[in-house]
Amino acid sequence: MYKAAVIGCGGRARDHVRAYETIPNAKVVACCAPTPNRRDAFAKDFGIKAYADAAEMLAKEKPDIVHIVTWPNIRVEMMTIVSDANVPLCTVEKPVATAVPDWRALCELQARTKTKFAVCHQTRWNEHLETCRRAVASGRLGKPLHVHLSAGMNIAGQGTHTLNYGLSLVGDPAVTEVFGNAWGWDVHDTGHPAPQATVAQLSLENGIKALWTSGPVSPVCRDPNTTYQHVRGGAYCENGRVEWQQFGKWEIVAGDKTESGLCYVDGAQFGANWIVEQTAFHKAMFAWLETGTPAGTNLKRSLHEWAVVLALYQSALERRPIAMKDFDPPADLVERYKQTLP
């Protein structure tokens, strides 16, 4: 029986706990948050213990897995506490970082930690995205030629989601070069500090090119009156294509045959799907511990994805392609970009 604990007691934390309702060999035993009212209510709702201090919770409960469900500004601190406590598994909300200093700190942590960390891009386990992945992997569409990735929120809010989901369609290749541009600064989404809009062409290690956009320059998918519903990924191949929209449709075109459908019909079904995806992510973490196969959103990969974000910023500043090999961004990269704004 695996024991789980949660750091952070907001709405997303509740999804993490609900996912354990269908995992018979694991249970949530404790939660932690600095606000008494929030942590006590959370603990009462789920019948678990509440703590004010994360280190104390880990020392007393000795969980097998911890879910860090907080804003990015305390990500490094909490992940370090978990690592120092030698917790075997840990999931972290996205984005994994916001700038260069916290990205560097996490790179150093990843190099020394024994904890298996992964970022909570749980929608990677969406059944319709998996259907599209299998169609490309089967070879019936021919060789993949191009990938498109887009999101309506800014690059810190949803950009790394689409990078992970979209590149999973073609085997999770590493990015080798970034040529991009950015516009403005999103003053409305303070939890995800980033430019208002970004666009980039990515060169991938398997020779494929990808177009990656975030913000209002991205295609609209389902409800045009929302910002968050425009998450989209697709792959164009020699003999067909796939397209997946998190809040819209999925489609596989192979020659003259088309398979398609909606990813969900109503809010209730979307919520149910969300818990299924969260559950699959938790199970992938336990499988990593048992088999040694890393979850598809593991920290090493997520740090590469954030390096791609930083490379886009540097490309926008210097107006040239940025090679990912030996990429070494300056610590003040984000501030330098912001200084260029009118």
PDB file of C-alpha atoms in Angstrom, residues 124 129 133 136 146-149 160-176 202-206 208-212 232-235 301 304-305 308:
ATOM      1  CA  ARG A 124      -0.681  13.458 -21.587  1.00  0.00           C
ATOM      2  CA  LEU A 129      -4.416  11.953 -27.411  1.00  0.00           C
ATOM      3  CA  ARG A 133      -0.266   8.834 -30.731  1.00  0.00           C
ATOM      4  CA  VAL A 136       1.240   7.957 -35.834  1.00  0.00           C
ATOM      5  CA  HIS A 146       5.643  18.461 -39.243  1.00  0.00           C
ATOM      6  CA  VAL A 147       4.100  19.124 -35.837  1.00  0.00           C
ATOM      7  CA  HIS A 148       1.895  22.022 -34.752  1.00  0.00           C
ATOM      8  CA  LEU A 149       1.413  23.002 -31.116  1.00  0.00           C
ATOM      9  CA  THR A 160       4.858  23.621 -21.840  1.00  0.00           C
ATOM     10  CA  HIS A 161       1.622  21.583 -21.815  1.00  0.00           C
ATOM     11  CA  THR A 162       1.405  21.717 -25.582  1.00  0.00           C
ATOM     12  CA  LEU A 163       5.129  21.107 -26.012  1.00  0.00           C
ATOM     13  CA  ASN A 164       4.858  17.884 -24.027  1.00  0.00           C
ATOM     14  CA  TYR A 165       1.561  16.709 -25.513  1.00  0.00           C
ATOM     15  CA  GLY A 166       2.388  17.620 -29.105  1.00  0.00           C
ATOM     16  CA  LEU A 167       5.879  16.166 -29.247  1.00  0.00           C
ATOM     17  CA  SER A 168       4.570  12.949 -27.683  1.00  0.00           C
ATOM     18  CA  LEU A 169       2.753  12.389 -30.995  1.00  0.00           C
ATOM     19  CA  VAL A 170       6.094  11.867 -32.741  1.00  0.00           C
ATOM     20  CA  GLY A 171       8.082   9.979 -30.107  1.00  0.00           C
ATOM     21  CA  ASP A 172       9.124  12.739 -27.678  1.00  0.00           C
ATOM     22  CA  PRO A 173      12.154  14.017 -29.611  1.00  0.00           C
ATOM     23  CA  ALA A 174      14.413  16.604 -28.005  1.00  0.00           C
ATOM     24  CA  VAL A 175      14.437  20.121 -29.427  1.00  0.00           C
ATOM     25  CA  THR A 176      17.757  21.016 -31.067  1.00  0.00           C
ATOM     26  CA  LEU A 202      11.469  24.274 -33.437  1.00  0.00           C
ATOM     27  CA  SER A 203      13.955  21.879 -35.005  1.00  0.00           C
ATOM     28  CA  LEU A 204      13.716  18.393 -33.506  1.00  0.00           C
ATOM     29  CA  GLU A 205      16.408  15.753 -33.175  1.00  0.00           C
ATOM     30  CA  ASN A 206      14.547  13.400 -35.548  1.00  0.00           C
ATOM     31  CA  ILE A 208      10.977  17.122 -37.936  1.00  0.00           C
ATOM     32  CA  LYS A 209      10.055  20.806 -37.676  1.00  0.00           C
ATOM     33  CA  ALA A 210       7.396  22.109 -35.290  1.00  0.00           C
ATOM     34  CA  LEU A 211       5.412  25.352 -35.144  1.00  0.00           C
ATOM     35  CA  TRP A 212       4.680  26.351 -31.537  1.00  0.00           C
ATOM     36  CA  ARG A 232      -4.095  21.902 -29.604  1.00  0.00           C
ATOM     37  CA  GLY A 233      -1.515  19.517 -31.039  1.00  0.00           C
ATOM     38  CA  GLY A 234      -1.187  17.673 -34.296  1.00  0.00           C
ATOM     39  CA  ALA A 235       1.168  15.892 -36.661  1.00  0.00           C
ATOM     40  CA  ARG A 301      12.320  16.174 -19.789  1.00  0.00           C
ATOM     41  CA  HIS A 304      14.505  20.520 -21.232  1.00  0.00           C
ATOM     42  CA  GLU A 305      11.083  21.920 -22.132  1.00  0.00           C
ATOM     43  CA  VAL A 308      13.241  25.623 -24.842  1.00  0.00           C
TER      44      VAL A 308
END
